[in-house]
CSV table of C-alpha atoms in Angstrom, one decimal:
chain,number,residue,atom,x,y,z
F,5,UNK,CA,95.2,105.5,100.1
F,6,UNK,CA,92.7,106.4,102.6
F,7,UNK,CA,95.0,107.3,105.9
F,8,UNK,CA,98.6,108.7,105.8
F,9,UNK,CA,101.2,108.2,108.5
F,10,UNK,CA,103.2,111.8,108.1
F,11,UNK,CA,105.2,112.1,111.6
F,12,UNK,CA,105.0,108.3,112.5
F,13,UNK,CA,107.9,105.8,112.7
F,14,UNK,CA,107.9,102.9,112.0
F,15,UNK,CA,110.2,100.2,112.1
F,16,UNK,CA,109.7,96.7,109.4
F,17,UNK,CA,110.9,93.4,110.8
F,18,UNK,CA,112.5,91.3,107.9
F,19,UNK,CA,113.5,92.2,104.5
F,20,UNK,CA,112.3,89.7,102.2
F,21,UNK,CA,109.3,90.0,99.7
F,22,UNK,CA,106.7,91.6,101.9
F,23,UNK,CA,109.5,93.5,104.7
F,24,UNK,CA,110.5,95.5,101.7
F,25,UNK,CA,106.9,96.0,99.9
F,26,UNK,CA,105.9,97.1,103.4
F,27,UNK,CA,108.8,99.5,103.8
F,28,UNK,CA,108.1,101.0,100.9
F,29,UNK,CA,104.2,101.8,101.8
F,30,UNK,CA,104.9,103.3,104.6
F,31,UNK,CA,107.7,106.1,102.7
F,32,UNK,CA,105.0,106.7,100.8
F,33,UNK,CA,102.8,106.9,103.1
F,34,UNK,CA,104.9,109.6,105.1
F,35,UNK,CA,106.2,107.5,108.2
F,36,UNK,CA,109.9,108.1,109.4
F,37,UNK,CA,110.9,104.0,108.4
F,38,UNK,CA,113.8,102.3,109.6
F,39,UNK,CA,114.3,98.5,108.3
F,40,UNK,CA,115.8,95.6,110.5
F,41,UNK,CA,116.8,91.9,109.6
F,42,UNK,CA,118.9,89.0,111.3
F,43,UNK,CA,121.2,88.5,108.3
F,44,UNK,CA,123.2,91.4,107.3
F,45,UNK,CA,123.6,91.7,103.4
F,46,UNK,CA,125.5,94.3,101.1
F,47,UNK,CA,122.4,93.9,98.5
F,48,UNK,CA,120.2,94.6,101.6
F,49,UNK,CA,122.5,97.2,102.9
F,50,UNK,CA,122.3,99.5,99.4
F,51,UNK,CA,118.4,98.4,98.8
F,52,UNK,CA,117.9,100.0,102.6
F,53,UNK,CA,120.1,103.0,101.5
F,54,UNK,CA,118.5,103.6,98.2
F,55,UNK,CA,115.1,103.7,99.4
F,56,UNK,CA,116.1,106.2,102.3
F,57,UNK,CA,116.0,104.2,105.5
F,58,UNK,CA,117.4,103.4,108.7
F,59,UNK,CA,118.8,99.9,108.6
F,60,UNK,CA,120.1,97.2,111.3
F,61,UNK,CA,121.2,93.6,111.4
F,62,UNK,CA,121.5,91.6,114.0
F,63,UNK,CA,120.3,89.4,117.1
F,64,UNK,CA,117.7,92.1,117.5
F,65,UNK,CA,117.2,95.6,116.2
F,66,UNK,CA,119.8,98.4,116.4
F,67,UNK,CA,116.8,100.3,118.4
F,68,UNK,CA,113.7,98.9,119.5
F,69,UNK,CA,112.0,102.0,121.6
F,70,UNK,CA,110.4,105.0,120.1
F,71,UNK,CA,108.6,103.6,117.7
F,72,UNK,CA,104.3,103.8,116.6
F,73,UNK,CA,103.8,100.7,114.5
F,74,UNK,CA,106.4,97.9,113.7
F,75,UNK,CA,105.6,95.6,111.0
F,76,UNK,CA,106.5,92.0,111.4
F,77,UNK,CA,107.4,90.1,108.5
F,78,UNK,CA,105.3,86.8,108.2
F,79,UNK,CA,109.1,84.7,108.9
F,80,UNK,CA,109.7,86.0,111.8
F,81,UNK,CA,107.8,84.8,115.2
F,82,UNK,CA,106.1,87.5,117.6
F,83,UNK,CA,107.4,85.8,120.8
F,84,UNK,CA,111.0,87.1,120.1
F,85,UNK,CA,111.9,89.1,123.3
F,86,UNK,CA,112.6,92.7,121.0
F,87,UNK,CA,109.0,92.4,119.6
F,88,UNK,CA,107.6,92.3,123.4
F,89,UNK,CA,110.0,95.5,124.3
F,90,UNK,CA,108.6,97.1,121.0
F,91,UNK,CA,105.3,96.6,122.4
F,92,UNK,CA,105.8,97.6,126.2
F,93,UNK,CA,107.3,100.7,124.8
F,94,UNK,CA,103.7,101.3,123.3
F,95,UNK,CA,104.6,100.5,120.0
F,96,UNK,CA,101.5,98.7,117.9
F,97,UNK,CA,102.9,95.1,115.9
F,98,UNK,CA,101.4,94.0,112.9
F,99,UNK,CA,102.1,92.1,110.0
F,100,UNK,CA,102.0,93.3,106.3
F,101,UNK,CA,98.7,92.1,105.4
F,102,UNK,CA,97.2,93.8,108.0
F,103,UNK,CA,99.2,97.1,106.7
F,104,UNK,CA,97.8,96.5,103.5
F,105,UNK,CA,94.2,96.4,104.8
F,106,UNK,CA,94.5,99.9,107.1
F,107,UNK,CA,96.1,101.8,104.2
F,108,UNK,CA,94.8,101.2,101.2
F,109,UNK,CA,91.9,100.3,99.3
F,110,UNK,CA,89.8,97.5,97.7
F,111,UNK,CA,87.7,94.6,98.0
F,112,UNK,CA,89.4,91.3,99.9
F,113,UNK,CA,88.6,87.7,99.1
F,114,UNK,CA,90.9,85.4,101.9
F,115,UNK,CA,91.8,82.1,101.8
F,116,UNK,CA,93.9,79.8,104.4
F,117,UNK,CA,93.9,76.3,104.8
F,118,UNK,CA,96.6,74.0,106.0
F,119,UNK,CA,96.6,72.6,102.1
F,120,UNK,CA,95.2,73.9,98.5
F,121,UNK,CA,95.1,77.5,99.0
F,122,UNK,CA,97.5,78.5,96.2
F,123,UNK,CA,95.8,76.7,94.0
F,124,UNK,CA,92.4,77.8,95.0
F,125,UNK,CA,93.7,81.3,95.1
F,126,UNK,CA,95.2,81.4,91.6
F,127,UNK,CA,91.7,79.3,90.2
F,128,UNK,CA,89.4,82.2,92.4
F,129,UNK,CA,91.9,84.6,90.4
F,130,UNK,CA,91.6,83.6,87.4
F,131,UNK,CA,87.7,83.3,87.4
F,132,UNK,CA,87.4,86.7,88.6
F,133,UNK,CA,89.3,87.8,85.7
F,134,UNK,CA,87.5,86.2,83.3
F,135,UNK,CA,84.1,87.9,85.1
F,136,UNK,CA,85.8,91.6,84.0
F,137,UNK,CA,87.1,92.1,87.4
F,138,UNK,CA,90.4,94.1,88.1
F,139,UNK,CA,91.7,91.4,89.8
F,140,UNK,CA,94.9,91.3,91.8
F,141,UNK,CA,96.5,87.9,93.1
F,142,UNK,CA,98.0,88.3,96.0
F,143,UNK,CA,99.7,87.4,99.3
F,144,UNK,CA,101.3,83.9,100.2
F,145,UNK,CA,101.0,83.1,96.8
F,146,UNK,CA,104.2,85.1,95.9
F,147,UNK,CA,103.6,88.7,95.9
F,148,UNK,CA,103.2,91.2,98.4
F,149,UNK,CA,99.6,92.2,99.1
F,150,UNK,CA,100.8,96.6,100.4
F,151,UNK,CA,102.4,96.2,97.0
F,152,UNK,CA,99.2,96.9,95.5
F,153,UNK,CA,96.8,97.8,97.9
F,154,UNK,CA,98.0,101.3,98.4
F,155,UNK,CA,97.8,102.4,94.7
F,156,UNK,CA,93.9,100.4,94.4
F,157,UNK,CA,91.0,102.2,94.3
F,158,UNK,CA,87.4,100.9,95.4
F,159,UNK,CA,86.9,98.9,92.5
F,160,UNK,CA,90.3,96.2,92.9
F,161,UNK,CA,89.3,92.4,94.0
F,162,UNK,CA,92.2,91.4,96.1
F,163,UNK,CA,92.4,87.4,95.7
F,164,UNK,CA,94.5,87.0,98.9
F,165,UNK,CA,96.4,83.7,99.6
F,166,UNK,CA,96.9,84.2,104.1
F,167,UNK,CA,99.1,81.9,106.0
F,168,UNK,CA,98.6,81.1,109.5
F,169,UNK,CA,101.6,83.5,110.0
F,170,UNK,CA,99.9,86.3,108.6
F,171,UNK,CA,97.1,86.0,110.1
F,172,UNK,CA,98.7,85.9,113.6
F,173,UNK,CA,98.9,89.7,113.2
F,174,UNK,CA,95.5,90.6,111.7
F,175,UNK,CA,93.4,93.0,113.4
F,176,UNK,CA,91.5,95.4,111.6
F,177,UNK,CA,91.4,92.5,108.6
F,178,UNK,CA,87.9,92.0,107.3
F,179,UNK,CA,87.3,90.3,104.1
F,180,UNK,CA,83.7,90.2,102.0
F,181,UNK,CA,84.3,86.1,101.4
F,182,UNK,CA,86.8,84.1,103.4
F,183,UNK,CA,87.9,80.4,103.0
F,184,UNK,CA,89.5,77.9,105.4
F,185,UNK,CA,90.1,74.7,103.0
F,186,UNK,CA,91.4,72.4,105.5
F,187,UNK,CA,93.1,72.0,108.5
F,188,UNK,CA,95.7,69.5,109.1
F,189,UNK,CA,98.9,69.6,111.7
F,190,UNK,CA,101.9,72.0,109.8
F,191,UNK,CA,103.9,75.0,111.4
F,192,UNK,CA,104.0,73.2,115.2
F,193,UNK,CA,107.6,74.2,115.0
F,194,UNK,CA,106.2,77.7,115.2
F,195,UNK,CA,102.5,77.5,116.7
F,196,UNK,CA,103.4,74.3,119.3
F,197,UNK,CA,99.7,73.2,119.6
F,198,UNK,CA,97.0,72.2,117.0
F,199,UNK,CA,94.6,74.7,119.1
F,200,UNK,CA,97.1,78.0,118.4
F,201,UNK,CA,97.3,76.8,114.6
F,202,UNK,CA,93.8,76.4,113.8
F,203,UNK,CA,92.9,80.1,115.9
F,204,UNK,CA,95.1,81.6,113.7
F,205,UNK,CA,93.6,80.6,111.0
F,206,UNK,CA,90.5,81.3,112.7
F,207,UNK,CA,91.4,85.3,112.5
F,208,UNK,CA,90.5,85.2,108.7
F,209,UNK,CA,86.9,85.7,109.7
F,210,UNK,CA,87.0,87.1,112.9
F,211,UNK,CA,85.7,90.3,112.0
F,212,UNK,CA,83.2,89.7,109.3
F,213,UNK,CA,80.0,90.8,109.0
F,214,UNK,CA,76.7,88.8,109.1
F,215,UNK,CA,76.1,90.0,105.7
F,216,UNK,CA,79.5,88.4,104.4
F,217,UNK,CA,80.3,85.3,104.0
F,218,UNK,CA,82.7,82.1,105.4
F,219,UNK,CA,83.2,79.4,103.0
F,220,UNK,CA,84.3,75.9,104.5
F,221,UNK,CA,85.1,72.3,104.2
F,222,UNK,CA,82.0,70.3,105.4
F,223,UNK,CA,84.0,67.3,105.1
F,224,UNK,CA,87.0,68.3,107.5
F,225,UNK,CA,85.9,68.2,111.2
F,226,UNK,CA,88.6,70.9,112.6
F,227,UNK,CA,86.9,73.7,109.9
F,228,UNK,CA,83.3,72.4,110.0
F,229,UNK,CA,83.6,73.0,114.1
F,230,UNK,CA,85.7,76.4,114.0
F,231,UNK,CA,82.4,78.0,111.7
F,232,UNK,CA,81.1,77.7,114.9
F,233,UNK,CA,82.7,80.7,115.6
F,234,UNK,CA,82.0,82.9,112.6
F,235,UNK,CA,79.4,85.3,112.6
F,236,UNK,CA,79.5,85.5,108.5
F,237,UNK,CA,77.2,83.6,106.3
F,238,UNK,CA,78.3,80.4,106.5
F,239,UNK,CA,78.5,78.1,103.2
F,240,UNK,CA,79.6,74.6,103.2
F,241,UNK,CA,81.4,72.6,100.4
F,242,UNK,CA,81.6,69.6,100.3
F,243,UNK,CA,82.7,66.8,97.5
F,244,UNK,CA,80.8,63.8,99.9
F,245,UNK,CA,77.4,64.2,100.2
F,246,UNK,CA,74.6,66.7,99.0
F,247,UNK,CA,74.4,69.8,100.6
F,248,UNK,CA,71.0,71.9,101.2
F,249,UNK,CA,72.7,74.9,100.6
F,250,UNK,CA,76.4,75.7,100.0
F,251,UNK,CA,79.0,73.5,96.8
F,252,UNK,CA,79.2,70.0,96.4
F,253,UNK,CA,78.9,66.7,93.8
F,254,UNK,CA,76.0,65.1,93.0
F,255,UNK,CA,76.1,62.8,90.0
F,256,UNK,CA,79.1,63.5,89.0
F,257,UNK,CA,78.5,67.4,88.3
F,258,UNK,CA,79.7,70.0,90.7
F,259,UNK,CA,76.7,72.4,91.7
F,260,UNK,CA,75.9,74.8,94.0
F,261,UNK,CA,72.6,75.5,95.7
F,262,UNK,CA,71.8,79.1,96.4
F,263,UNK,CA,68.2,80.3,98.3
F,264,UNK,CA,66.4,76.7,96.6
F,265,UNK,CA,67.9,77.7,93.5
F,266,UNK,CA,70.3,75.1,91.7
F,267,UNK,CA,73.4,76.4,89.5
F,268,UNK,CA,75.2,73.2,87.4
F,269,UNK,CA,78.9,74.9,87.5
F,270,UNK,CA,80.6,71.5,85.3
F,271,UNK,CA,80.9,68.0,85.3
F,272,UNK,CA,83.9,66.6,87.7
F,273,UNK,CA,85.6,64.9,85.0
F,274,UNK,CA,85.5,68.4,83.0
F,275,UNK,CA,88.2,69.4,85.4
F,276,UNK,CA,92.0,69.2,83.9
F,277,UNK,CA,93.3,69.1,87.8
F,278,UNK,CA,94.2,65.8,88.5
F,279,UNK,CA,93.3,64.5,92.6
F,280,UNK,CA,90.0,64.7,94.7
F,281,UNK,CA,91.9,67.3,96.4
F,282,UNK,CA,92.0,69.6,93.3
F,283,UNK,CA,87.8,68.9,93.5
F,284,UNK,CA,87.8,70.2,96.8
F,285,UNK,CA,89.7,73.5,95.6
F,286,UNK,CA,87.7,74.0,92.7
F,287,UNK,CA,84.6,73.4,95.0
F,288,UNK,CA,85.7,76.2,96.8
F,289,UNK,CA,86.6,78.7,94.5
F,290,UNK,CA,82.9,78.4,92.4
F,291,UNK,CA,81.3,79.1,95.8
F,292,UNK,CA,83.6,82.0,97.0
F,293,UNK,CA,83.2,83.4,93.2
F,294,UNK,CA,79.5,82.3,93.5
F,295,UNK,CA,78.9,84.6,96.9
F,296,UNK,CA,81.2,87.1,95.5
F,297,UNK,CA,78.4,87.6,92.8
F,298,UNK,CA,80.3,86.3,89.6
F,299,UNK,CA,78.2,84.0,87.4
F,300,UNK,CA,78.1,80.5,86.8
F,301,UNK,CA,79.2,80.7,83.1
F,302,UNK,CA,82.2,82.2,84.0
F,303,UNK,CA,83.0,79.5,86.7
F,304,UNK,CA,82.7,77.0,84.2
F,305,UNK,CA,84.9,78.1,81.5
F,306,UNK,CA,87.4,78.6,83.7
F,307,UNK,CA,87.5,75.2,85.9
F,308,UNK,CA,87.5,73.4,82.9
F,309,UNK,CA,90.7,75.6,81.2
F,310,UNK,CA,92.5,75.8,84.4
F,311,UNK,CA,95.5,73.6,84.6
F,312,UNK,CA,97.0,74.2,88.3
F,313,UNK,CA,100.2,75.7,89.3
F,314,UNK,CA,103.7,75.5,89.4
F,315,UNK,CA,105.0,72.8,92.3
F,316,UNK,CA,101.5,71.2,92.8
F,317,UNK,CA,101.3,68.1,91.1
F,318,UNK,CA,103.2,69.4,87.9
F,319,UNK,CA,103.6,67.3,85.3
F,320,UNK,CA,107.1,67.3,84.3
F,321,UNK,CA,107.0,65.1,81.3
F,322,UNK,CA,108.4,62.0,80.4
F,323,UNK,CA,111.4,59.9,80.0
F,324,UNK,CA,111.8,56.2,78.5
F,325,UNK,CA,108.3,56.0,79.7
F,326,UNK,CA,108.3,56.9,83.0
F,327,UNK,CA,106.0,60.2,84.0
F,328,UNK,CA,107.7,63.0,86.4
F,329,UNK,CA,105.9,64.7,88.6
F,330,UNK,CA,106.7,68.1,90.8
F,331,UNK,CA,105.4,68.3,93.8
F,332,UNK,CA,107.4,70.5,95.8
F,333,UNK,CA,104.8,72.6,97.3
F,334,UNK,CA,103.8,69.5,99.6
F,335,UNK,CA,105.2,70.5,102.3
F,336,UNK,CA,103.7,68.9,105.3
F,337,UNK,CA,102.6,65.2,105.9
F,338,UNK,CA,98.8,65.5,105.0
F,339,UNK,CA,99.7,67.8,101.3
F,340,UNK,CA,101.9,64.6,100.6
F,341,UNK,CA,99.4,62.3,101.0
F,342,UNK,CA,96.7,63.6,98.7
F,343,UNK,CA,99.5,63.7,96.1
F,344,UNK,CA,100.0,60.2,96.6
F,345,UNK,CA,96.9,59.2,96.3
F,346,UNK,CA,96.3,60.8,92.9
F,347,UNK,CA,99.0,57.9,91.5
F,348,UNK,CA,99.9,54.6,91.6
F,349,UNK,CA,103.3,52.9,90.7
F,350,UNK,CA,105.0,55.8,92.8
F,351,UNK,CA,108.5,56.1,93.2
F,352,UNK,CA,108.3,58.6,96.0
F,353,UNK,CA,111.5,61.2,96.6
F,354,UNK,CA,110.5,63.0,100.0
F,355,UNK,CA,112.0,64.3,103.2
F,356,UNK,CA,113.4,67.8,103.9
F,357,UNK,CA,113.3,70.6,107.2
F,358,UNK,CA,111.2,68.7,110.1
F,359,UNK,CA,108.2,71.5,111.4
F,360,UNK,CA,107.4,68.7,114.0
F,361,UNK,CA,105.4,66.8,112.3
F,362,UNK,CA,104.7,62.8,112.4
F,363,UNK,CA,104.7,60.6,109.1
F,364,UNK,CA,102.8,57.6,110.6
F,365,UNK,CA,99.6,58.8,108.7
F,366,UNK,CA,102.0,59.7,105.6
F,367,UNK,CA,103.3,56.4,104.9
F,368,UNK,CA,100.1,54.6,105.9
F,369,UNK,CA,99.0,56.1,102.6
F,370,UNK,CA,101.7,54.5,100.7
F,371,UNK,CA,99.6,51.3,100.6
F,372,UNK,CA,98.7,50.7,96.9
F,373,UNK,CA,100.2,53.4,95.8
F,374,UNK,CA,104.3,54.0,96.7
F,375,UNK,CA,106.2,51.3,95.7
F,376,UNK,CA,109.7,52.6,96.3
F,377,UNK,CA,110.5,55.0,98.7
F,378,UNK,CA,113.7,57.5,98.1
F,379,UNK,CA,114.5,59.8,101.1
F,380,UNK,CA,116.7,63.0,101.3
F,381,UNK,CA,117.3,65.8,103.8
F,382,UNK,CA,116.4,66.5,107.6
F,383,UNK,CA,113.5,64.1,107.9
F,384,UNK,CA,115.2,60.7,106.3
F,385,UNK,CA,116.0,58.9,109.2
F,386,UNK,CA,112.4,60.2,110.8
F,387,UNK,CA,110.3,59.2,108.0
F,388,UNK,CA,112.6,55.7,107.3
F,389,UNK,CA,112.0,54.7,110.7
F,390,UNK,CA,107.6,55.8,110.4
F,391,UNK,CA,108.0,53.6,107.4
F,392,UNK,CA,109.4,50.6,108.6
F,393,UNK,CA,107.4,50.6,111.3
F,394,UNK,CA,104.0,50.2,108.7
F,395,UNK,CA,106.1,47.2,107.6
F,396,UNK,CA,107.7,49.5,104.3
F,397,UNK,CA,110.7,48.0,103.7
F,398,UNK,CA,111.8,49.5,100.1
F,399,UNK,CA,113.8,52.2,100.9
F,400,UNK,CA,116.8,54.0,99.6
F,401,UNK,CA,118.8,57.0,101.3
F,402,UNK,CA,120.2,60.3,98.5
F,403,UNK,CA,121.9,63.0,99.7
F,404,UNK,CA,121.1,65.8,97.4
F,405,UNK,CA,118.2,65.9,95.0
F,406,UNK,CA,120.5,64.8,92.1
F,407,UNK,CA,121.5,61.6,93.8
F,408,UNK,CA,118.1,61.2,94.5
F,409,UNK,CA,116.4,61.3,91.2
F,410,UNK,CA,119.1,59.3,89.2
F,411,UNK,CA,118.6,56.8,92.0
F,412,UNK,CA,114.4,57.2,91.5
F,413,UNK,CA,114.9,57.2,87.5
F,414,UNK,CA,116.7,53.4,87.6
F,415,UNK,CA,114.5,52.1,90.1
F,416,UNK,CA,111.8,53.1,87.9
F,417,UNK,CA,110.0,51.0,84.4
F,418,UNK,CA,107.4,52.1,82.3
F,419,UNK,CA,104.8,53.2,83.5
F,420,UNK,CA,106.1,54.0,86.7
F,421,UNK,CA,105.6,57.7,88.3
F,422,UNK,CA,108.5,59.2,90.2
F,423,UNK,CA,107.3,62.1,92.4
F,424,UNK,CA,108.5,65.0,94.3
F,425,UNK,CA,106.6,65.4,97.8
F,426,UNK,CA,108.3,65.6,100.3
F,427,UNK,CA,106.2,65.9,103.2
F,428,UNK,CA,108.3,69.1,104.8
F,429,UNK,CA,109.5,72.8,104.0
F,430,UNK,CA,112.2,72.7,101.7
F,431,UNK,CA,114.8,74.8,104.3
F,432,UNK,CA,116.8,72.6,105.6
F,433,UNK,CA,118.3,72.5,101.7
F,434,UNK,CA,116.8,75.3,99.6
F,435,UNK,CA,115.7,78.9,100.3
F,436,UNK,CA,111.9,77.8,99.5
F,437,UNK,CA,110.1,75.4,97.7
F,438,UNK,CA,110.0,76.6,94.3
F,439,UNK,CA,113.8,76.1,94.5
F,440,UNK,CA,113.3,72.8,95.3
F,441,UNK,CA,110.7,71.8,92.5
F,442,UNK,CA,113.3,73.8,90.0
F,443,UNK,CA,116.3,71.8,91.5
F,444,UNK,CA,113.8,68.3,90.4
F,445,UNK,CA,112.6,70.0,87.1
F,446,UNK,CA,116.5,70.6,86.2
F,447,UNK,CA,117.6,67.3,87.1
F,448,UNK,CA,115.1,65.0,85.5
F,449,UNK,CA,115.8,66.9,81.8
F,450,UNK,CA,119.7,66.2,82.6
F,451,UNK,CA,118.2,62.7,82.9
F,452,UNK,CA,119.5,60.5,79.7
């Protein structure tokens, strides 16, 4: 810890994951804390009480004036009318993340994108383990990044997953490398234009240094055109073409090129991730470990060990010879189609909460690839109708994810893939969308 908060108050927004690892920084930290969130809850009601705080549920906040700091959680949307009040009373609003940063310590690595950045972040992680640093992985990825930085000393890496909605309410936030994969429409629900989307994910370098450094997709226009912007080293990756300096594949190896010095990392076919989107991430990843100063033998041990992660393009086995696949973390259009073009023979379950998004591009993908299309949730009738307007007519209707995977599993013959991505968030049906891809794991082993 390098600041304390002793006679602040301070009010947390939201008590999931990172509203209560934020509440309890700032107890520790010495602010007067009271916790608020739009669903009241017994469990949340005791967990409030047994930490010590004031607690509120609601349309809006018991009390919203009198406070220093309020700390959104990354759910909840800063145009709500309470937040404004909060701030009009003089109150400062921030998010988590940026808590994190202020109050305690360590070294950050960042990493958005609209897709891949959990699976970059967990690769970067666990190639910065194998280099002997302490590493923790952290952020969108699943755990709460205060819930370590405040105990860290000089010497913790901080891999750090950042969604657009945590970076909304970055300020301070400066990281020594920072990543933008890709950007692709997702969230419109929440930022309403492309242009507020992609400057939020613009924040993740806002304030670096010209001796840090901004790693980026040379192949996607929207992030080649926001480094623009930055005022970091820039360094490009890129699985097209040769690069002078930055990542990238030439003759089948990846390599990176570092003041006219080339470092062979591994061959692409040395990687166990399956998809030229899983080249992109581990493109990225050897250049932020790269530019973090980690060397190449540890890169390449690692990208060709590394399997992938939970949700993405899991294999789930197989079953009278057809494979299973869980791709529940694709969760807008774009994520779906690089998962469908890793296969072919696709029966395809999809569908799920609509965030605004079209599907024409989605099912344009579908050509040599999805034979069958199964649809569930929300989005069916949106995504049915993008569909049959390409002229894709083989379609069936479920209305749970049971009913939809008995109904992929006897469409399906050998040799066949059925797979999970749905091309939306999961909330219209489940929590989030590891419950999904657990629902589809459970119901393909109560397959016969």
């Amino acid at each position: 810890m390098n600041k304390n908060l002793e006679s602040r108050r301070a009010l947390v927004i939201g008590l999931g994951k990172s509203g209560r690892a934020g509440a309890q920084a700032l107890k520790k930290l010495g602010a007067a804390v009271d916790v608020y969130d739009g669903k009241e809850d017994s469990e949340k009601r005791v967990w409030a009480q047994e930490l010590g705080v004031g607690v509120s549920f609601g349309e809006s906040p018991a009390q919203i004036k009198g406070y220093d700091l309020v700390v959104m959680s990354p759910g909840i949307s800063a145009d709500k009318d309470f937040i404004r009040e909060a701030e009009a009373d003089g109150a400062e609003v921030i998010g988590e993340l940026e808590l994190a940063y202020r109050y305690g310590k360590g070294n950050y690595i960042a990493i958005t994108g609209t897709n891949g950045k959990t699976t970059t972040t967990a690769l970067t992680g666990e190639i910065f383990k194998a280099a002997g640093r302490r590493t923790e992985v952290v952020g969108n990825i699943g755990v709460a990044v205060v819930s370590k930085a405040v105990d860290a000393d000089d010497g913790t890496w901080f891999i750090t997953e950042c969604s657009s909605f945590q970076l909304e309410t970055a300020k301070a936030f400066r990281p020594v490398v920072s990543a933008i994969l890709n950007i692709t429409p997702d969230h419109l629900d929440r930022h309403k234009t492309m242009e507020n989307y992609s400057l939020a994910k613009a924040r993740i370098f806002a304030n670096q240094l010209t001796d840090e450094y901004f790693i980026y997709n040379e192949d996607d226009e929207l992030t080649k055109k926001m480094s623009q912007l930055c005022k970091a080293v820039l360094v490009p990756f890129s699985r097209k073409k040769e690069l002078e300096f930055g990542a990238f594949v030439k003759e089948g190896e990846i390599i990176i090129r570092d003041k006219n010095k080339e470092h062979i990392i591994c061959k692409v076919s040395e990687l166990k991730m399956p998809g030229i989107h899983n080249l992109e991430n581990a493109l990225a990843a050897a250049a932020i470990s790269h530019f973090a100063g980690i060397g190449s033998e540890y890169i390449r041990d690692t990208l060709r060990t590394f399997a992938g992660v939970a949700h993405r393009l899991e294999d789930c086995g197989k079953k009278n010879g057809v494979r299973y696949i869980n791709d529940s973390k694709g969760t807008n259009p774009d994520a779906s189609v690089k998962a469908v073009q890793s296969f072919e023979n696709i029966i395809l379950i999809a569908g799920g909460y609509d965030k605004g998004a079209s599907y024409d591009e989605f099912v344009n993908a579908f050509a040599g690839h999805v034979k069958t299309l199964v649809l569930m949730g929300a989005t069916a009738e949106k995504i049915r109708e993008a569909a049959e307007r390409s002229g894709f007519s083989d379609i069936h209707m479920a209305n749970n994810m049971k009913e939809a995977v008995t109904t992929a599993a006897g469409l399906a013959k050998s040799g066949d893939t059925v797979l999970l991505s749905p091309a939306c968030a999961s909330w219209d049906m489940y929590a989030k969308f590891e419950d999904r891809g657990d629902d589809f794991k459970k119901c393909v082993n109560e397959l016969d």
